[in-house]
XYZ file of C-alpha atoms in Angstrom:
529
model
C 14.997 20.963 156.240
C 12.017 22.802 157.283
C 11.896 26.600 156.433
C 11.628 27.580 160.231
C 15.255 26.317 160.288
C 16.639 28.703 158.118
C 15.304 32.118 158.351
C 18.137 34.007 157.150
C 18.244 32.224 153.909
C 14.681 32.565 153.208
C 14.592 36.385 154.035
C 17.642 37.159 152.161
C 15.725 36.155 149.314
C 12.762 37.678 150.113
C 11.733 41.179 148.094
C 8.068 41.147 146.734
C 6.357 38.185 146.612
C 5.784 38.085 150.119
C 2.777 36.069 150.020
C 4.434 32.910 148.429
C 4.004 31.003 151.560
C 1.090 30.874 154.083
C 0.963 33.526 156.411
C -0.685 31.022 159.239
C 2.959 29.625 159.519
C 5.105 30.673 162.179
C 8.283 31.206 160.311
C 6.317 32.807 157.098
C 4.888 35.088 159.577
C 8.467 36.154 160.552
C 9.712 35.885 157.224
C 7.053 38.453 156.103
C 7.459 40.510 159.085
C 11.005 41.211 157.869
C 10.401 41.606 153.923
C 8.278 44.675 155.019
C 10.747 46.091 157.471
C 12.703 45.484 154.260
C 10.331 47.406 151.874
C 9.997 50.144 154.115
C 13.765 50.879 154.734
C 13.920 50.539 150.836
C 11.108 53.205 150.915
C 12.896 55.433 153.398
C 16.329 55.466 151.650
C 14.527 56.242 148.157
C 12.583 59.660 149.864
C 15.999 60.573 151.820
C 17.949 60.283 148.170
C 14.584 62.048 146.434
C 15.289 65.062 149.188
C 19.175 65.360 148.515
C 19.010 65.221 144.411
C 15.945 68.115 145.210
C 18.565 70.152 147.942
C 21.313 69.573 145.482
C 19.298 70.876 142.770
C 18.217 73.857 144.577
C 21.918 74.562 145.913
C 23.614 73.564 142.216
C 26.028 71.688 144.346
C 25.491 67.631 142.577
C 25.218 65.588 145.477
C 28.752 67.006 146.681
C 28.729 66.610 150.376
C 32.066 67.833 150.883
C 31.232 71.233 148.646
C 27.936 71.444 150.713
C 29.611 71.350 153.632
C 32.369 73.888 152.844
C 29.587 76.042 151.543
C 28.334 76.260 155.074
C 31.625 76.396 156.627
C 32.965 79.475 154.407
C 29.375 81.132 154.915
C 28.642 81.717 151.123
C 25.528 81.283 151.802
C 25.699 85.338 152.624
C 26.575 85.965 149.202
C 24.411 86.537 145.898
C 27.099 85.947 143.247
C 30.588 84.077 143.770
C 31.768 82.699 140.754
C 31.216 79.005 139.407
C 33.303 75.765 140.376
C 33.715 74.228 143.598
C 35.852 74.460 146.582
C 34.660 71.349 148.433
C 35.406 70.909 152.562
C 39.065 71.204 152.711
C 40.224 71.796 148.856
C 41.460 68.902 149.273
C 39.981 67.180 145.693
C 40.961 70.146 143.959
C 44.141 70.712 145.019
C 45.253 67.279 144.553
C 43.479 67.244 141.039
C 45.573 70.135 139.928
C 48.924 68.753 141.009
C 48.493 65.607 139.163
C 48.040 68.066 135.687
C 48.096 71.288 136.639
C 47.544 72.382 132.509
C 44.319 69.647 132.074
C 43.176 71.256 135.432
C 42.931 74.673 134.248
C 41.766 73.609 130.524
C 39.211 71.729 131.910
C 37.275 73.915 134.337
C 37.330 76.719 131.601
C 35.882 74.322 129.451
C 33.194 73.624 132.227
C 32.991 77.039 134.126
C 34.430 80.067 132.055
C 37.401 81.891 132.580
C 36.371 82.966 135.787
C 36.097 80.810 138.589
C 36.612 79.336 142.093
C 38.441 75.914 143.016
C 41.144 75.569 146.039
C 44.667 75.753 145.840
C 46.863 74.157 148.048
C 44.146 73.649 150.306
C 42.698 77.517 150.249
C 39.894 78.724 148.441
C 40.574 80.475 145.331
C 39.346 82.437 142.658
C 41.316 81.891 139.294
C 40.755 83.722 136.588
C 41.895 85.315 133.082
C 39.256 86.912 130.862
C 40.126 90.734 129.889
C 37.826 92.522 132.395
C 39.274 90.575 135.196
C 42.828 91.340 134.435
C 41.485 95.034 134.313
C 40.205 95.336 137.501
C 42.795 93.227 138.641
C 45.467 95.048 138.047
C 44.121 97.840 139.378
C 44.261 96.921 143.280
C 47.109 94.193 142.579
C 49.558 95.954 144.333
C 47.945 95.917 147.738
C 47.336 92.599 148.319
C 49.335 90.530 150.339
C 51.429 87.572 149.300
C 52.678 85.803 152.095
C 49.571 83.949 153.544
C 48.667 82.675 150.071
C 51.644 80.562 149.894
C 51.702 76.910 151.291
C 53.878 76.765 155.152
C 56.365 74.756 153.753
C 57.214 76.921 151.079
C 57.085 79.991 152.636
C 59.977 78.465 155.404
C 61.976 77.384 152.674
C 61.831 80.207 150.437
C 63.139 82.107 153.737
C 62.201 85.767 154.628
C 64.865 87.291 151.898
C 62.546 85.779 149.277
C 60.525 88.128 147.338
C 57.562 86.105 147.236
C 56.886 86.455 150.336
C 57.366 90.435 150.299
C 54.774 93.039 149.894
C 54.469 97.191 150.317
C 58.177 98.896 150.875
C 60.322 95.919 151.609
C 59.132 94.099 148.372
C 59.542 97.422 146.168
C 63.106 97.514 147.456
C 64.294 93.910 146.891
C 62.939 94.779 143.373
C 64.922 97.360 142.902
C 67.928 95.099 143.463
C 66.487 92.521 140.733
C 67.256 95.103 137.892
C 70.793 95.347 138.532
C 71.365 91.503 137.798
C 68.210 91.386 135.414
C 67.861 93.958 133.694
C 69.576 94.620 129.847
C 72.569 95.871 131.603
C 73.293 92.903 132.752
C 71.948 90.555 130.348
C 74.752 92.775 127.634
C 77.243 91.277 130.280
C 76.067 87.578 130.236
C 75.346 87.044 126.963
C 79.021 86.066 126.029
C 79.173 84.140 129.287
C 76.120 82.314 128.173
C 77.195 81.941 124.272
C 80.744 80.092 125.820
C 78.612 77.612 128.151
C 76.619 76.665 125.771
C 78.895 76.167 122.963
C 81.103 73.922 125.613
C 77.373 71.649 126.791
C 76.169 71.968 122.644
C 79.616 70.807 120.830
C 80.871 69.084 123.732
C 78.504 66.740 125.834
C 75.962 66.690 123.640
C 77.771 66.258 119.712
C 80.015 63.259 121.890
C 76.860 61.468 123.053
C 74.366 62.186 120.000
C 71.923 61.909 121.890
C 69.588 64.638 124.171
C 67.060 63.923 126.984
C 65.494 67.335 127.002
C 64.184 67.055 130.989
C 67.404 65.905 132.156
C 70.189 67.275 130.243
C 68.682 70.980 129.687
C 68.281 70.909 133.665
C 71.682 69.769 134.763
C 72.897 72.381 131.863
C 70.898 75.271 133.164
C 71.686 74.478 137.074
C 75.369 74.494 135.760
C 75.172 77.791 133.846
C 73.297 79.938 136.406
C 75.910 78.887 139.507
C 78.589 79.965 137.140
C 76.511 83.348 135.502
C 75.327 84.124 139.524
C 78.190 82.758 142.128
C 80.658 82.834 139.459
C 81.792 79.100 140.582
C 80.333 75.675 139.858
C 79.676 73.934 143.114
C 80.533 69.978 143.242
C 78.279 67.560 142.013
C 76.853 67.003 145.467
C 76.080 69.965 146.505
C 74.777 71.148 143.311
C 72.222 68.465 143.391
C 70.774 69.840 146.826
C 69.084 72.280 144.607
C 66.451 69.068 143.849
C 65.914 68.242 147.450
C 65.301 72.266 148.257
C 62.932 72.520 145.345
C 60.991 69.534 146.428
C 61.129 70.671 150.090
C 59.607 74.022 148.736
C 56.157 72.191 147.713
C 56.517 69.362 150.192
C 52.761 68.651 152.006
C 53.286 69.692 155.174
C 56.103 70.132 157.552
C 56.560 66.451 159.000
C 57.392 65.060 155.553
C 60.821 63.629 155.035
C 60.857 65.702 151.871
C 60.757 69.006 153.754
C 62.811 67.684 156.313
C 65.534 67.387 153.222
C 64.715 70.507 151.855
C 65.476 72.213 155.392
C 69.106 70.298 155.321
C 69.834 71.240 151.612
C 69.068 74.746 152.071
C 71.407 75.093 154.865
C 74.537 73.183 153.069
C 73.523 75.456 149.918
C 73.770 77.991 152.259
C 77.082 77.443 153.847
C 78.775 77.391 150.785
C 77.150 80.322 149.027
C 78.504 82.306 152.029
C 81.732 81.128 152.023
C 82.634 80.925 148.580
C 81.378 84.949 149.069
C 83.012 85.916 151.800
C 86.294 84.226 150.310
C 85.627 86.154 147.293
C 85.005 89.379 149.007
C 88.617 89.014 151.410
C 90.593 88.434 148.580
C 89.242 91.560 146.806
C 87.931 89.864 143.894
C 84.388 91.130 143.630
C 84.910 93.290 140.639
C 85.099 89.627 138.815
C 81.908 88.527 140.035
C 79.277 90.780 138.414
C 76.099 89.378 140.648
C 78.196 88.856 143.678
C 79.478 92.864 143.174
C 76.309 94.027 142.648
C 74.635 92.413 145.615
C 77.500 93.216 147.909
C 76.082 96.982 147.413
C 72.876 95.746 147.967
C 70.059 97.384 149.972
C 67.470 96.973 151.881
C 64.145 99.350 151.995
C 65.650 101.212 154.899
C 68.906 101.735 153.274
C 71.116 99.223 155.135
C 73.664 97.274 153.216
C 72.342 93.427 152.629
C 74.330 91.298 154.944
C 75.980 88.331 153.820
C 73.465 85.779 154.755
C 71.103 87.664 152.869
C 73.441 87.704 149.933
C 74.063 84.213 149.591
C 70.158 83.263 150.437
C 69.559 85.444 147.475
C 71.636 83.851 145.285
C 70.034 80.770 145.989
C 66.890 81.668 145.681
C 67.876 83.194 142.193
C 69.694 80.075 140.501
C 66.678 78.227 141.904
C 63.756 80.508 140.682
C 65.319 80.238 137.034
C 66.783 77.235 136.141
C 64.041 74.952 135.896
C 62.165 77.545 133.814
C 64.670 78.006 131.634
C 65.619 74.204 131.274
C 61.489 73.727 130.479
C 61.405 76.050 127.754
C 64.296 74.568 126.231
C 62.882 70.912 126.474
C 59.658 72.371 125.098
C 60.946 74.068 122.525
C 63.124 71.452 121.287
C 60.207 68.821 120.994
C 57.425 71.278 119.386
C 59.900 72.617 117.010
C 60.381 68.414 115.922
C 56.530 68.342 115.694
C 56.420 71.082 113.343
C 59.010 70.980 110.765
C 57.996 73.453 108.767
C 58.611 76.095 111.916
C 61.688 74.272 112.998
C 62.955 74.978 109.068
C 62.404 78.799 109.507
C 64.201 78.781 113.387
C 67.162 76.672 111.543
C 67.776 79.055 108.779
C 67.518 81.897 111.004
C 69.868 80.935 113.391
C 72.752 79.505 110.536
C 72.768 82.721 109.035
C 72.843 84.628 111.821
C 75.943 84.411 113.495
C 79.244 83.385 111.686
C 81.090 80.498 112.556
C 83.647 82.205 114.210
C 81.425 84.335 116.427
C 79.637 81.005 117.108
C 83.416 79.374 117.866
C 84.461 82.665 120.043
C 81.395 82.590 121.769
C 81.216 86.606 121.097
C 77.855 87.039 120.414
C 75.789 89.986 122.104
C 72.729 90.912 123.283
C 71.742 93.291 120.489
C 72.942 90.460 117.756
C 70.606 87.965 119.399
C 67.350 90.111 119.886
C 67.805 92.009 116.361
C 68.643 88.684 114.209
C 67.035 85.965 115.887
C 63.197 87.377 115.146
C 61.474 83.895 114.311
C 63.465 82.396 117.155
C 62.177 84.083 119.425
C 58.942 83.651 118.336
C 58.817 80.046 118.295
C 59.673 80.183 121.956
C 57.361 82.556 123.440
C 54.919 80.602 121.351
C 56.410 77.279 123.017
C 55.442 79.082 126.478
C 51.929 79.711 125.043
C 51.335 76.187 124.086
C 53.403 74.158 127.013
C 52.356 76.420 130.152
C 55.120 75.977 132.535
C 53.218 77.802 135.632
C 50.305 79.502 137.371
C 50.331 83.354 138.248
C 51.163 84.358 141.362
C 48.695 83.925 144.406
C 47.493 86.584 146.382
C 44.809 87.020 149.306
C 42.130 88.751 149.040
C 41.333 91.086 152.216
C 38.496 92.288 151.875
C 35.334 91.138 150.237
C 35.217 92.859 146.846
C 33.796 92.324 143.117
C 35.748 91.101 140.387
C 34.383 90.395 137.249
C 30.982 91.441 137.978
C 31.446 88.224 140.911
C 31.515 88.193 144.665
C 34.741 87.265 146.002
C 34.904 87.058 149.620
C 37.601 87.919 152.175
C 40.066 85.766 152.619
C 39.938 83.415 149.541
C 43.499 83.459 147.114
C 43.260 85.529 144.091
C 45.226 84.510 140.894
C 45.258 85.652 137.281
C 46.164 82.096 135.671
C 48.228 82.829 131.954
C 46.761 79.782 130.511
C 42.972 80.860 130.867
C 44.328 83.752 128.697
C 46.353 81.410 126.160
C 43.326 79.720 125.488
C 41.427 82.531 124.201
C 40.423 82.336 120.354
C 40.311 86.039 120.732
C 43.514 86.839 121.159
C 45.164 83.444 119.906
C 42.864 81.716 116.790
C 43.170 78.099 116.732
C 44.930 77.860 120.038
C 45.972 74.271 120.029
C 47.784 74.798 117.238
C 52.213 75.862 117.831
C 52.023 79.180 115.576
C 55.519 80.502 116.320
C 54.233 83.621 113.216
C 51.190 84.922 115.469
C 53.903 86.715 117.596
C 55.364 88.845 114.740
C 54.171 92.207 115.649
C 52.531 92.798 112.129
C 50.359 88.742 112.219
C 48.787 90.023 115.569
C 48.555 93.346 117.168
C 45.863 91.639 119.950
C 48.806 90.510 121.663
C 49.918 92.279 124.976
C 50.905 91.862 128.478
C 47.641 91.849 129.540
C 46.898 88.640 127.460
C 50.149 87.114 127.132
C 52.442 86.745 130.696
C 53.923 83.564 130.924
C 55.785 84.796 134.186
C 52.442 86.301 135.909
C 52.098 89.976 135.996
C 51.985 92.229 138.066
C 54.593 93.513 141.120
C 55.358 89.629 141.622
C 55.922 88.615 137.939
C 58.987 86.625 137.386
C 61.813 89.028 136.899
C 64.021 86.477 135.117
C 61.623 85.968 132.488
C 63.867 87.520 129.800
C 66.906 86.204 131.326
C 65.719 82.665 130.623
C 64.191 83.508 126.665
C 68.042 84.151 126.033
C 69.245 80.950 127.363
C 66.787 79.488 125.141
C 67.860 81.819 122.236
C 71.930 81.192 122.592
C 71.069 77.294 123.451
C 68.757 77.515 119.933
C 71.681 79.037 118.040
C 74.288 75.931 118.956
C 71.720 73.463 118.392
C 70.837 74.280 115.225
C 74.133 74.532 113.819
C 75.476 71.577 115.038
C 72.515 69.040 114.300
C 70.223 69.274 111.117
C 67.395 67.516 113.096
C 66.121 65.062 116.014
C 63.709 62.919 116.751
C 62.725 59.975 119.472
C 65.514 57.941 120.534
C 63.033 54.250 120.953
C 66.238 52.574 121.074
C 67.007 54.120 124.628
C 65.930 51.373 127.166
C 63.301 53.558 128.996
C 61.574 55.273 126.441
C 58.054 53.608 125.705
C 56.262 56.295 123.572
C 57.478 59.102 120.967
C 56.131 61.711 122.592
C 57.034 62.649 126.658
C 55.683 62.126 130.305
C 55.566 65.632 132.096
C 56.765 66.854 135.671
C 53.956 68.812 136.719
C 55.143 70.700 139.289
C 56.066 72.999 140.268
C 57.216 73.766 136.835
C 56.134 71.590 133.507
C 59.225 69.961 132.718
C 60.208 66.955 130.075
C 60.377 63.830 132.220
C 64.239 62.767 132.436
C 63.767 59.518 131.196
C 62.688 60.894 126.941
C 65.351 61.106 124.763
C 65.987 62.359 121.161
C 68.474 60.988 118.712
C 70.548 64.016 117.248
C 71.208 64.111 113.728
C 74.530 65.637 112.991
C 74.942 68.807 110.357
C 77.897 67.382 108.775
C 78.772 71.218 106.886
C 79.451 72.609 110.344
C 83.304 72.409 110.988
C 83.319 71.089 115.197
């Protein structure tokens, strides 16, 4: 065919030897007519990239258009110094980045930025951080800030108006108050036996019948078990239990049209009704003084000195089985597996916890409080070191109000403020060779760097987790049993899901053992059952 007939073919090919056929022809005329338009939108699109790498450079922001944008859109143009890291338009890379590995997200920009620095949180701008002059200053204006509009909506629904997270000023400092009475040593003295008896019954019952242990599922059911009995004094049925899983999903569900906050809504309600009633039954047949939480919280008050009332008691108690047993189950799954990847440590916790109690204390379940914190040293140790290594959580978040410094940076008003406990875990510093599960460094005479300022796997602050000692005993009693009853464990790769020896991860919104790993159990055969 002639060339004339086909155009498009011959200037598709066309790029720079333009003068391959004569230009007296009709059609070469055209075709070289368009091979320069060509060239010169080639041109164009090489001096508009040019310009953006040279704007990018100057503005540090690598071709980001969404972090250039949100620059303009938060105005931080207007300030000299915020700290490194990016936000982008919406936080919507970041916050999506740190859900999927909430530990690799934190490790990662520390690695890149320092331990100072400013990424988005559920969609908010935020400023995490964790070096020692941070927490300093931090502390020092903590108190002030408020809580409530650093949370995401659906959580802040869900975790109702009784819940402390949401609390600042007066009304937080009074619901406090009411936290020692069911937290504090008092009342751990009065659990521990309760605790010792459960888990003797889940240890030498379920889990010596099955020989077997999958650390995400079995600690969880276990702990959600435990903490109805230890706060309502009753074990719910299986079905209503298990509404616990649709609340806490509900809690960090995306946004309010999604089914799973739609389920959360509905779990929290039948939760609700039979907190109340199992209460109120309680109360009217003048039982209380067998229900240690339930009695305490019926004297309950509020910051103006009026009595809870019973909605508010049985939202609380909710909101307190929920808060700890996922923690606790984590830091037993953790444990558990780092203690198998270190056998050396996992020999010391073993002989500490055989020699501790005798095996009628142990078949009594009458251990105490003062038993398990003066004789089980190394134990507990290994699982503060456990929360070190296997970071179950952030800090708290708080807004900033007003534009301050921090750090020697800029933080402007309205961005979230958190001191993040694994910034601080990674410090060399404070914690040589942190990679490495060092149960020792937390004997008071291997390292006197350690303090509250450097090590607070619950946050810190007025918001820190109040049931942070509550759940290093469950792990301490659970520790005991387990040890006595099984010399060691290891992967179970004859359970039909397991695919690798060492576990998947539930990242939020605490770091949990996926429920389908498993460990074999090796029996101690010395141990009477």
């Amino acid at each position: 065919p002639r060339l004339g007939h086909a155009p498009l073919e011959f200037t598709s090919r066309m790029r720079v030897s333009v003068y391959s056929t004569s230009v007296h022809s009709t059609s070469s005329l055209g075709a070289y007519t368009a091979a320069a338009r060509d060239a010169l939108r080639h041109r164009r699109l090489a001096t508009v990239r040019r310009n953006k790498r040279e704007i990018s450079s100057k503005l540090n922001l690598d071709l980001d258009l969404g972090q250039v944008l949100g620059t303009v859109k938060r105005n931080e143009g207007l300030y000299d110094n915020l700290p490194p890291g990016k936000v982008g338009l919406f936080g919507l890379r970041e916050t999506f980045a740190y859900l999927n590995d909430p530990n690799k997200f934190i490790r990662t920009r520390v690695e890149k930025y320092g331990p100072v620095f400013k990424t988005a949180f559920f969609f908010k701008p935020a400023v995490v951080f964790g070096s020692p002059e941070a927490i300093r200053e931090f502390k020092e204006f903590e108190g002030d800030l408020p809580a409530d509009a650093a949370l995401p909506e659906t959580f802040r629904e869900l975790h109702t108006e009784y819940g402390a997270l949401r609390m600042s000023g007066e009304r937080h400092k009074a619901t406090r108050a009411n936290f020692g009475k069911v937290l504090g040593r008092s009342a751990l003295t009065h659990y521990t036996p309760i605790l010792a008896k459960l888990t003797r019954d889940f240890v030498k019952g379920e889990l010596l019948e099955k020989g077997t242990l999958q650390p995400g599922y079995d600690c969880r059911q276990f702990c959600l078990k435990t903490l109805f009995q230890l706060f309502l004094g009753t074990v719910p049925p299986q079905d209503i239990m298990e509404k616990m899983y649709s609340y806490n999903e509900g809690l960090l569900a995306l946004g309010k049209l999604s089914p799973e906050f739609t389920e959360g809504q509905k779990a929290l309600e039948d939760l609700q009704e039979f907190c109340l009633k199992h209460f109120r039954t309680v109360r009217a047949q003048g039982k209380l003084d067998d229900y240690f939480f339930l009695k305490q919280y019926s004297q309950a008050t509020d910051e103006n000195g009026n009595l809870f009332t019973d909605e508010r008691v049985a939202v609380t108690t909710i909101l307190m089985i929920w808060g700890a047993f996922i923690e606790a189950a984590a830091s037993m799954g953790h444990t558990t597996w780092l203690l198998m990847r270190n056998p050396e440590k996992a020999k010391k916790v073993r002989a500490e916890c055989r020699s501790s109690f005798s095996r009628e204390e142990l078949e009594s379940g009458k251990l105490t409080l003062d038993d398990v914190y003066t004789k089980l040293t190394f134990t507990e140790c290994a699982i503060k070191e456990a929360l070190r290594v296997m970071p179950q959580t952030a800090g708290g978040l708080r807004v900033n109000p007003e534009t301050r410094t921090l750090a020697g940076y800029t933080i402007p008003s309205g961005y979230v403020l958190t001191a993040d406990p694994r910034i601080a875990f990674l410090n060399p510093d404070f914690f040589p060779d942190p990679e490495d599960y060092r149960p020792e460094r937390f004997l008071p005479a291997e390292n006197p760097a350690i303090t509250p300022d450097n090590f607070f796997p619950g946050g810190m602050g007025t918001h820190k987790c109040p049931g942070i000692s509550l759940s290093n005993l469950m792990v301490s009693i659970y520790l005991v049993y387990l040890n006595s009853c099984f010399d060691k464990w290891e992967p179970d790769m004859s359970a039909e899901e397991m695919d690798a020896e060492d576990p998947r991860y539930i990242q939020v919104p605490i770091v949990i053992i996926d429920d389908r790993y498993q460990l074999r159990l090796e029996r101690n055969w010395q141990y009477e059952m």
